[in-house]
Amino acid sequence: MAVTQRIGVVGLGAMGSGIAQVAIEAGFDVVGREVADDLARAATERIGHFLTRKVEKGQRSPEERDAALARLSTTTDLGTLGDCDLVIEAVVEELEPKRALFSELEAICRADAVLATNTSALSVTEIAAATRSPERVVGMHFFNPAPLMPLVEVVRAELSSDEAVETALEVVERLGKVPVSCHDTPGFVVNRVLIPLLNDCVRVLDEARVTPESLDAAMTNGAGWPMGPCTLVDLVGIDVHVHASEALYEKLREPRMAPPPRLVAMRNAGLLGRKTGRGFYSYE
Ligand code: 3HC
């Protein structure tokens, strides 16, 4: 098994930039791909900001921050990822764009490179089936915010090879994260449980006639959650959560998986949470 040193990250939004940050901090060389220069610049600035906060708080030296940032390069050209040992995809959470991307990556990347998707709720097997080498495709599912959440689910699709799964597990260990290995089932482990739970939380808002503030207070103080469900859905993104709910409902047909109408209405109105400045709460 070749030693992984160079990681490509495709899509530098909240998840992709977080993954890139974790990887450069762990000593990997990272090439991040965005579709436009300004998006790549924004991601680099975001990563620089969080690393500088660590310096300000005495968790990193300025030299360590600078060395980590020097390991990050960005590109708008997917072809630049040709020499990566591992590519992690974190683009829009829709099946067809992901399948098209994997088909392109297969043509660009070395035959021994592992191709991973950070999908939340889509089938890794269906993404892998867009390639002629599905054995090298796995899921590496990070949690939001990626630099703070320890878990990474390493997902074995129907045709994933042992080598590809082992490479992903080894990289997760080197990232200092906690790997949990699982098979490619809808929602894997955490979202299979968390998505219907969060949907129940949203339904109880109307059923028990409580405010988002009260619900959050109930779940943090009564169930020990680190952040309340409304704060969490705002963080994850209402659109991302609705999409994951729809994907799970489509596969499992369990009523609790279906997105509550209240969330669908918020998504349709553009109240997407922190990223648009308004969701259950307003953000300056
Ligand atoms: N990226 C990088 N660094 C970040 C960050 C981010 N997005 N957000 C915060 N930080 C850094 C900041 O520098 C911050 O320090 P600063 O405020 O002094 O600058 C530092 O991390 C600590 O941040 P917080 O004070 O906010 O950290 P907390 O100790 O309050 O913990 C938390 C935050 C870890 C997010 C905690 O509230 C928590 O565990 N929440 C639950 C999150 C969760 O459940 N996530 C899973 C969502 S589901 C999912 O992702 C699945 C997907 O498929 C939908």
mmCIF file of C-alpha atoms and ligand atoms in Angstrom:
data_model
loop_
_atom_site.group_PDB
_atom_site.id
_atom_site.type_symbol
_atom_site.label_atom_id
_atom_site.label_comp_id
_atom_site.label_asym_id
_atom_site.label_seq_id
_atom_site.Cartn_x
_atom_site.Cartn_y
_atom_site.Cartn_z
ATOM 1 C CA MET A 1 0.000 0.000 0.000
ATOM 2 C CA ALA A 2 1.563 3.315 -1.106
ATOM 3 C CA VAL A 3 2.005 5.934 1.622
ATOM 4 C CA THR A 4 -0.497 8.759 1.228
ATOM 5 C CA GLN A 5 1.105 12.203 1.213
ATOM 6 C CA ARG A 6 -0.751 14.325 -1.314
ATOM 7 C CA ILE A 7 -4.499 14.780 -0.875
ATOM 8 C CA GLY A 8 -6.816 16.494 -3.324
ATOM 9 C CA VAL A 9 -9.982 18.097 -1.965
ATOM 10 C CA VAL A 10 -12.646 18.929 -4.536
ATOM 11 C CA GLY A 11 -15.034 21.652 -3.365
ATOM 12 C CA LEU A 12 -13.813 24.087 -0.709
ATOM 13 C CA GLY A 13 -17.102 25.007 0.929
ATOM 14 C CA ALA A 14 -17.689 24.546 4.659
ATOM 15 C CA MET A 15 -16.883 20.836 4.571
ATOM 16 C CA GLY A 16 -14.099 20.852 1.956
ATOM 17 C CA SER A 17 -12.218 23.749 3.548
ATOM 18 C CA GLY A 18 -12.541 22.078 6.956
ATOM 19 C CA ILE A 19 -11.168 18.815 5.565
ATOM 20 C CA ALA A 20 -8.307 20.676 3.853
ATOM 21 C CA GLN A 21 -7.514 22.435 7.143
ATOM 22 C CA VAL A 22 -7.375 19.175 9.082
ATOM 23 C CA ALA A 23 -5.155 17.613 6.409
ATOM 24 C CA ILE A 24 -2.563 20.405 6.234
ATOM 25 C CA GLU A 25 -2.459 20.532 10.031
ATOM 26 C CA ALA A 26 -1.692 16.809 10.038
ATOM 27 C CA GLY A 27 1.235 17.294 7.628
ATOM 28 C CA PHE A 28 -0.347 16.264 4.320
ATOM 29 C CA ASP A 29 0.161 18.290 1.156
ATOM 30 C CA VAL A 30 -3.238 19.415 -0.053
ATOM 31 C CA VAL A 31 -4.398 20.700 -3.383
ATOM 32 C CA GLY A 32 -7.881 22.149 -3.134
ATOM 33 C CA ARG A 33 -10.018 22.612 -6.190
ATOM 34 C CA GLU A 34 -12.736 25.223 -6.528
ATOM 35 C CA VAL A 35 -14.634 26.326 -9.620
ATOM 36 C CA ALA A 36 -13.593 29.990 -9.312
ATOM 37 C CA ASP A 37 -10.532 31.838 -7.969
ATOM 38 C CA ASP A 38 -12.532 33.971 -5.533
ATOM 39 C CA LEU A 39 -14.061 30.861 -3.926
ATOM 40 C CA ALA A 40 -10.607 29.293 -3.581
ATOM 41 C CA ARG A 41 -9.283 32.522 -2.062
ATOM 42 C CA ALA A 42 -12.179 32.700 0.405
ATOM 43 C CA ALA A 43 -11.500 29.121 1.515
ATOM 44 C CA THR A 44 -7.781 29.816 1.986
ATOM 45 C CA GLU A 45 -8.633 32.903 4.046
ATOM 46 C CA ARG A 46 -11.094 30.939 6.152
ATOM 47 C CA ILE A 47 -8.482 28.280 6.891
ATOM 48 C CA GLY A 48 -5.883 30.992 7.634
ATOM 49 C CA HIS A 49 -8.351 32.634 10.020
ATOM 50 C CA PHE A 50 -8.949 29.471 12.047
ATOM 51 C CA LEU A 51 -5.223 28.645 12.188
ATOM 52 C CA THR A 52 -4.462 32.197 13.326
ATOM 53 C CA ARG A 53 -7.065 31.815 16.088
ATOM 54 C CA LYS A 54 -5.128 28.766 17.243
ATOM 55 C CA VAL A 55 -1.923 30.847 17.310
ATOM 56 C CA GLU A 56 -3.700 33.594 19.266
ATOM 57 C CA LYS A 57 -4.913 31.014 21.766
ATOM 58 C CA GLY A 58 -1.428 29.475 22.142
ATOM 59 C CA GLN A 59 -2.438 26.156 20.550
ATOM 60 C CA ARG A 60 -0.019 26.528 17.606
ATOM 61 C CA SER A 61 3.153 28.515 16.978
ATOM 62 C CA PRO A 62 3.152 31.042 14.120
ATOM 63 C CA GLU A 63 5.751 28.848 12.402
ATOM 64 C CA GLU A 64 3.470 25.811 12.581
ATOM 65 C CA ARG A 65 0.617 27.835 11.117
ATOM 66 C CA ASP A 66 2.810 29.124 8.283
ATOM 67 C CA ALA A 67 4.168 25.642 7.555
ATOM 68 C CA ALA A 68 0.624 24.236 7.453
ATOM 69 C CA LEU A 69 -0.569 26.980 5.096
ATOM 70 C CA ALA A 70 2.475 26.397 2.870
ATOM 71 C CA ARG A 71 1.249 22.817 2.389
ATOM 72 C CA LEU A 72 -2.010 24.116 0.867
ATOM 73 C CA SER A 73 -2.356 25.054 -2.772
ATOM 74 C CA THR A 74 -5.550 25.726 -4.700
ATOM 75 C CA THR A 75 -6.549 25.375 -8.300
ATOM 76 C CA THR A 76 -9.567 25.718 -10.562
ATOM 77 C CA ASP A 77 -8.184 23.010 -12.858
ATOM 78 C CA LEU A 78 -9.226 19.479 -11.883
ATOM 79 C CA GLY A 79 -6.248 18.159 -13.882
ATOM 80 C CA THR A 80 -3.919 19.493 -11.149
ATOM 81 C CA LEU A 81 -5.145 16.652 -8.931
ATOM 82 C CA GLY A 82 -3.510 14.076 -11.211
ATOM 83 C CA ASP A 83 -0.607 13.383 -8.844
ATOM 84 C CA CYS A 84 -2.708 13.009 -5.668
ATOM 85 C CA ASP A 85 -2.621 9.763 -3.680
ATOM 86 C CA LEU A 86 -6.138 10.352 -2.368
ATOM 87 C CA VAL A 87 -8.886 12.691 -3.561
ATOM 88 C CA ILE A 88 -11.754 13.632 -1.249
ATOM 89 C CA GLU A 89 -14.842 15.014 -2.961
ATOM 90 C CA ALA A 90 -16.946 17.575 -1.077
ATOM 91 C CA VAL A 91 -19.018 19.205 -3.823
ATOM 92 C CA VAL A 92 -22.759 19.843 -3.995
ATOM 93 C CA GLU A 93 -24.810 17.061 -2.372
ATOM 94 C CA GLU A 94 -26.441 15.784 -5.564
ATOM 95 C CA LEU A 95 -25.919 12.426 -7.188
ATOM 96 C CA GLU A 96 -25.421 13.355 -10.848
ATOM 97 C CA PRO A 97 -22.765 16.069 -10.325
ATOM 98 C CA LYS A 98 -20.891 13.690 -8.032
ATOM 99 C CA ARG A 99 -21.083 10.840 -10.542
ATOM 100 C CA ALA A 100 -19.853 13.121 -13.329
ATOM 101 C CA LEU A 101 -16.979 14.287 -11.132
ATOM 102 C CA PHE A 102 -15.886 10.735 -10.243
ATOM 103 C CA SER A 103 -15.912 9.776 -13.876
ATOM 104 C CA GLU A 104 -13.619 12.755 -14.600
ATOM 105 C CA LEU A 105 -11.392 12.000 -11.600
ATOM 106 C CA GLU A 106 -10.963 8.431 -12.773
ATOM 107 C CA ALA A 107 -9.517 9.694 -16.039
ATOM 108 C CA ILE A 108 -7.260 12.255 -14.342
ATOM 109 C CA CYS A 109 -5.898 10.406 -11.305
ATOM 110 C CA ARG A 110 -3.259 7.693 -11.115
ATOM 111 C CA ALA A 111 -4.675 4.162 -11.200
ATOM 112 C CA ASP A 112 -3.579 3.543 -7.601
ATOM 113 C CA ALA A 113 -5.151 6.749 -6.215
ATOM 114 C CA VAL A 114 -8.100 6.285 -3.856
ATOM 115 C CA LEU A 115 -11.199 8.350 -4.643
ATOM 116 C CA ALA A 116 -13.370 9.234 -1.634
ATOM 117 C CA THR A 117 -16.707 10.983 -1.336
ATOM 118 C CA ASN A 118 -17.777 13.002 1.685
ATOM 119 C CA THR A 119 -21.452 12.451 0.878
ATOM 120 C CA SER A 120 -23.843 12.652 3.849
ATOM 121 C CA ALA A 121 -26.690 10.519 2.616
ATOM 122 C CA LEU A 122 -26.173 9.478 -1.005
ATOM 123 C CA SER A 123 -25.111 5.985 -1.987
ATOM 124 C CA VAL A 124 -21.343 5.602 -2.327
ATOM 125 C CA THR A 125 -22.002 2.543 -4.491
ATOM 126 C CA GLU A 126 -24.050 4.600 -6.961
ATOM 127 C CA ILE A 127 -21.289 7.227 -7.119
ATOM 128 C CA ALA A 128 -18.640 4.512 -7.612
ATOM 129 C CA ALA A 129 -20.724 2.953 -10.399
ATOM 130 C CA ALA A 130 -20.010 6.013 -12.560
ATOM 131 C CA THR A 131 -16.407 4.793 -12.831
ATOM 132 C CA ARG A 132 -14.817 1.757 -14.426
ATOM 133 C CA SER A 133 -12.696 1.257 -11.284
ATOM 134 C CA PRO A 134 -15.277 1.205 -8.457
ATOM 135 C CA GLU A 135 -12.887 -0.791 -6.287
ATOM 136 C CA ARG A 136 -10.924 2.378 -5.510
ATOM 137 C CA VAL A 137 -13.967 4.390 -4.412
ATOM 138 C CA VAL A 138 -14.910 4.689 -0.721
ATOM 139 C CA GLY A 139 -16.855 7.066 1.501
ATOM 140 C CA MET A 140 -15.015 9.325 3.964
ATOM 141 C CA HIS A 141 -17.788 11.121 5.804
ATOM 142 C CA PHE A 142 -16.596 14.023 7.965
ATOM 143 C CA PHE A 143 -18.893 15.877 10.358
ATOM 144 C CA ASN A 144 -19.571 19.575 10.520
ATOM 145 C CA PRO A 145 -17.464 21.458 11.574
ATOM 146 C CA ALA A 146 -14.806 19.087 10.239
ATOM 147 C CA PRO A 147 -11.887 20.579 12.213
ATOM 148 C CA LEU A 148 -13.771 20.163 15.503
ATOM 149 C CA MET A 149 -15.716 16.916 15.119
ATOM 150 C CA PRO A 150 -13.557 13.824 15.739
ATOM 151 C CA LEU A 151 -15.558 11.236 13.772
ATOM 152 C CA VAL A 152 -14.993 10.173 10.192
ATOM 153 C CA GLU A 153 -17.168 7.329 8.869
ATOM 154 C CA VAL A 154 -15.171 5.190 6.435
ATOM 155 C CA VAL A 155 -17.765 3.686 4.130
ATOM 156 C CA ARG A 156 -17.200 0.481 2.215
ATOM 157 C CA ALA A 157 -19.271 0.465 -0.973
ATOM 158 C CA GLU A 158 -20.334 -2.786 -2.644
ATOM 159 C CA LEU A 159 -17.185 -3.028 -4.764
ATOM 160 C CA SER A 160 -14.632 -1.130 -2.613
ATOM 161 C CA SER A 161 -11.333 -3.001 -2.316
ATOM 162 C CA ASP A 162 -9.794 -3.818 1.065
ATOM 163 C CA GLU A 163 -6.796 -1.690 0.044
ATOM 164 C CA ALA A 164 -8.930 1.407 -0.601
ATOM 165 C CA VAL A 165 -10.733 1.012 2.740
ATOM 166 C CA GLU A 166 -7.413 0.480 4.550
ATOM 167 C CA THR A 167 -5.917 3.572 2.924
ATOM 168 C CA ALA A 168 -8.883 5.662 4.077
ATOM 169 C CA LEU A 169 -8.688 4.243 7.606
ATOM 170 C CA GLU A 170 -4.962 4.919 7.770
ATOM 171 C CA VAL A 171 -5.424 8.515 6.582
ATOM 172 C CA VAL A 172 -8.180 9.119 9.155
ATOM 173 C CA GLU A 173 -5.821 7.909 11.913
ATOM 174 C CA ARG A 174 -3.064 10.218 10.671
ATOM 175 C CA LEU A 175 -5.541 13.100 10.631
ATOM 176 C CA GLY A 176 -5.985 12.483 14.354
ATOM 177 C CA LYS A 177 -9.648 11.637 13.836
ATOM 178 C CA VAL A 178 -11.722 8.707 15.075
ATOM 179 C CA PRO A 179 -12.601 6.329 12.235
ATOM 180 C CA VAL A 180 -15.718 4.186 12.284
ATOM 181 C CA SER A 181 -15.848 1.688 9.477
ATOM 182 C CA CYS A 182 -19.262 0.780 8.081
ATOM 183 C CA HIS A 183 -21.058 -0.499 5.027
ATOM 184 C CA ASP A 184 -22.836 1.646 2.446
ATOM 185 C CA THR A 185 -26.341 1.866 3.856
ATOM 186 C CA PRO A 186 -28.619 4.948 3.738
ATOM 187 C CA GLY A 187 -27.272 7.555 6.178
ATOM 188 C CA PHE A 188 -24.429 5.211 7.230
ATOM 189 C CA VAL A 189 -24.361 5.226 11.053
ATOM 190 C CA VAL A 190 -24.792 8.753 12.399
ATOM 191 C CA ASN A 191 -27.176 10.298 9.880
ATOM 192 C CA ARG A 192 -29.365 7.169 9.956
ATOM 193 C CA VAL A 193 -29.999 8.078 13.588
ATOM 194 C CA LEU A 194 -29.488 11.853 13.655
ATOM 195 C CA ILE A 195 -31.612 12.905 10.667
ATOM 196 C CA PRO A 196 -34.912 11.422 11.933
ATOM 197 C CA LEU A 197 -34.069 12.649 15.423
ATOM 198 C CA LEU A 198 -33.584 16.218 14.196
ATOM 199 C CA ASN A 199 -36.792 15.928 12.154
ATOM 200 C CA ASP A 200 -38.620 14.894 15.340
ATOM 201 C CA CYS A 201 -37.123 17.927 17.078
ATOM 202 C CA VAL A 202 -38.508 20.229 14.370
ATOM 203 C CA ARG A 203 -41.949 18.556 14.524
ATOM 204 C CA VAL A 204 -42.087 19.003 18.296
ATOM 205 C CA LEU A 205 -41.695 22.755 17.818
ATOM 206 C CA ASP A 206 -45.241 22.877 16.445
ATOM 207 C CA GLU A 207 -46.668 19.984 18.452
ATOM 208 C CA ALA A 208 -45.558 21.262 21.859
ATOM 209 C CA ARG A 209 -45.732 24.892 20.722
ATOM 210 C CA VAL A 210 -42.242 25.827 21.862
ATOM 211 C CA THR A 211 -39.827 28.346 20.399
ATOM 212 C CA PRO A 212 -36.510 27.302 18.853
ATOM 213 C CA GLU A 213 -34.797 28.897 21.870
ATOM 214 C CA SER A 214 -36.855 26.771 24.275
ATOM 215 C CA LEU A 215 -36.349 23.584 22.293
ATOM 216 C CA ASP A 216 -32.596 24.200 22.202
ATOM 217 C CA ALA A 217 -32.597 24.902 25.930
ATOM 218 C CA ALA A 218 -34.545 21.683 26.503
ATOM 219 C CA MET A 219 -32.171 19.485 24.525
ATOM 220 C CA THR A 220 -28.934 21.045 25.830
ATOM 221 C CA ASN A 221 -30.068 21.073 29.467
ATOM 222 C CA GLY A 222 -32.212 17.954 29.458
ATOM 223 C CA ALA A 223 -30.416 15.634 27.074
ATOM 224 C CA GLY A 224 -26.853 16.937 27.293
ATOM 225 C CA TRP A 225 -26.560 17.922 23.639
ATOM 226 C CA PRO A 226 -23.555 20.220 23.029
ATOM 227 C CA MET A 227 -25.751 22.501 20.926
ATOM 228 C CA GLY A 228 -29.537 22.598 20.507
ATOM 229 C CA PRO A 229 -31.198 21.008 17.455
ATOM 230 C CA CYS A 230 -32.226 24.326 15.871
ATOM 231 C CA THR A 231 -28.703 25.703 16.275
ATOM 232 C CA LEU A 232 -27.352 22.467 14.821
ATOM 233 C CA VAL A 233 -29.652 22.461 11.771
ATOM 234 C CA ASP A 234 -28.725 26.112 11.176
ATOM 235 C CA LEU A 235 -25.045 25.072 11.306
ATOM 236 C CA VAL A 236 -25.451 22.097 8.995
ATOM 237 C CA GLY A 237 -27.625 24.141 6.576
ATOM 238 C CA ILE A 238 -31.396 23.795 6.168
ATOM 239 C CA ASP A 239 -30.910 22.846 2.498
ATOM 240 C CA VAL A 240 -28.334 20.172 3.331
ATOM 241 C CA HIS A 241 -30.539 18.736 6.059
ATOM 242 C CA VAL A 242 -33.675 18.726 3.865
ATOM 243 C CA HIS A 243 -31.755 17.072 1.070
ATOM 244 C CA ALA A 244 -30.354 14.393 3.374
ATOM 245 C CA SER A 245 -33.860 13.766 4.760
ATOM 246 C CA GLU A 246 -35.277 13.403 1.253
ATOM 247 C CA ALA A 247 -32.491 11.028 0.251
ATOM 248 C CA LEU A 248 -33.056 8.839 3.319
ATOM 249 C CA TYR A 249 -36.825 8.913 2.919
ATOM 250 C CA GLU A 250 -36.505 7.887 -0.709
ATOM 251 C CA LYS A 251 -34.433 4.857 0.296
ATOM 252 C CA LEU A 252 -36.043 3.813 3.599
ATOM 253 C CA ARG A 253 -39.633 5.080 3.313
ATOM 254 C CA GLU A 254 -39.820 5.689 7.040
ATOM 255 C CA PRO A 255 -42.118 8.679 7.751
ATOM 256 C CA ARG A 256 -39.691 10.149 10.299
ATOM 257 C CA MET A 257 -37.070 10.467 7.558
ATOM 258 C CA ALA A 258 -39.235 12.790 5.466
ATOM 259 C CA PRO A 259 -38.331 16.461 5.936
ATOM 260 C CA PRO A 260 -40.906 18.324 8.062
ATOM 261 C CA PRO A 261 -42.916 20.844 5.951
ATOM 262 C CA ARG A 262 -41.621 23.651 8.146
ATOM 263 C CA LEU A 263 -38.048 22.915 7.053
ATOM 264 C CA VAL A 264 -39.017 22.563 3.398
ATOM 265 C CA ALA A 265 -40.728 25.984 3.567
ATOM 266 C CA MET A 266 -37.606 27.503 5.124
ATOM 267 C CA ARG A 267 -35.433 25.937 2.419
ATOM 268 C CA ASN A 268 -37.743 27.263 -0.314
ATOM 269 C CA ALA A 269 -37.655 30.751 1.235
ATOM 270 C CA GLY A 270 -33.853 30.780 1.275
ATOM 271 C CA LEU A 271 -33.627 30.618 5.070
ATOM 272 C CA LEU A 272 -30.715 28.214 4.980
ATOM 273 C CA GLY A 273 -29.173 28.884 8.390
ATOM 274 C CA ARG A 274 -25.799 30.409 9.179
ATOM 275 C CA LYS A 275 -24.608 30.475 5.600
ATOM 276 C CA THR A 276 -27.378 32.865 4.495
ATOM 277 C CA GLY A 277 -27.519 34.764 7.793
ATOM 278 C CA ARG A 278 -31.016 33.489 8.645
ATOM 279 C CA GLY A 279 -32.509 30.172 9.617
ATOM 280 C CA PHE A 280 -34.152 29.449 12.952
ATOM 281 C CA TYR A 281 -31.944 32.284 14.211
ATOM 282 C CA SER A 282 -30.455 35.432 12.680
ATOM 283 C CA TYR A 283 -26.688 35.752 12.300
ATOM 284 C CA GLU A 284 -24.860 39.026 11.797
HETATM 285 N N1 3HC B 1 -13.990 25.417 11.207
HETATM 286 C C1 3HC B 1 -12.796 25.506 11.818
HETATM 287 N N2 3HC B 1 -12.630 25.961 13.066
HETATM 288 C C2 3HC B 1 -13.719 26.355 13.715
HETATM 289 C C3 3HC B 1 -15.000 26.292 13.143
HETATM 290 C C4 3HC B 1 -15.115 25.808 11.846
HETATM 291 N N3 3HC B 1 -16.282 25.703 11.219
HETATM 292 N N4 3HC B 1 -15.874 26.768 14.026
HETATM 293 C C5 3HC B 1 -15.180 27.128 15.119
HETATM 294 N N5 3HC B 1 -13.876 26.867 14.923
HETATM 295 C C6 3HC B 1 -12.758 27.095 15.838
HETATM 296 C C7 3HC B 1 -12.796 28.526 16.258
HETATM 297 O O1 3HC B 1 -11.522 29.101 16.109
HETATM 298 C C8 3HC B 1 -13.226 28.443 17.683
HETATM 299 O O2 3HC B 1 -12.528 29.296 18.559
HETATM 300 P P1 3HC B 1 -12.832 30.906 18.613
HETATM 301 O O3 3HC B 1 -14.320 31.085 18.651
HETATM 302 O O4 3HC B 1 -12.122 31.298 19.865
HETATM 303 O O5 3HC B 1 -12.200 31.450 17.379
HETATM 304 C C9 3HC B 1 -12.856 27.048 18.133
HETATM 305 O O6 3HC B 1 -12.921 26.253 16.980
HETATM 306 C C10 3HC B 1 -13.815 26.538 19.180
HETATM 307 O O7 3HC B 1 -15.120 26.811 18.713
HETATM 308 P P2 3HC B 1 -16.345 26.821 19.666
HETATM 309 O O8 3HC B 1 -16.051 27.660 20.884
HETATM 310 O O9 3HC B 1 -17.558 27.109 18.877
HETATM 311 O O10 3HC B 1 -16.290 25.307 20.130
HETATM 312 P P3 3HC B 1 -17.177 24.579 21.156
HETATM 313 O O11 3HC B 1 -16.310 24.057 22.215
HETATM 314 O O12 3HC B 1 -18.337 25.432 21.525
HETATM 315 O O13 3HC B 1 -17.693 23.323 20.288
HETATM 316 C C11 3HC B 1 -18.828 22.223 18.565
HETATM 317 C C12 3HC B 1 -18.286 23.549 19.071
HETATM 318 C C13 3HC B 1 -17.688 21.185 18.501
HETATM 319 C C14 3HC B 1 -19.347 22.487 17.161
HETATM 320 C C15 3HC B 1 -19.908 21.701 19.534
HETATM 321 O O14 3HC B 1 -20.868 22.706 19.732
HETATM 322 C C16 3HC B 1 -20.583 20.473 19.011
HETATM 323 O O15 3HC B 1 -20.095 19.369 19.137
HETATM 324 N N6 3HC B 1 -21.756 20.649 18.348
HETATM 325 C C17 3HC B 1 -22.484 19.567 17.707
HETATM 326 C C18 3HC B 1 -22.028 19.535 16.280
HETATM 327 C C19 3HC B 1 -22.589 18.344 15.542
HETATM 328 O O16 3HC B 1 -23.394 17.573 16.054
HETATM 329 N N7 3HC B 1 -22.145 18.183 14.299
HETATM 330 C C20 3HC B 1 -22.596 17.134 13.463
HETATM 331 C C21 3HC B 1 -23.590 17.689 12.527
HETATM 332 S S1 3HC B 1 -24.286 16.422 11.490
HETATM 333 C C22 3HC B 1 -23.235 16.304 10.233
HETATM 334 O O17 3HC B 1 -22.261 16.989 10.116
HETATM 335 C C23 3HC B 1 -23.538 15.246 9.249
HETATM 336 C C24 3HC B 1 -23.732 15.849 7.895
HETATM 337 O O18 3HC B 1 -23.676 14.773 6.985
HETATM 338 C C25 3HC B 1 -25.047 16.575 7.733
#
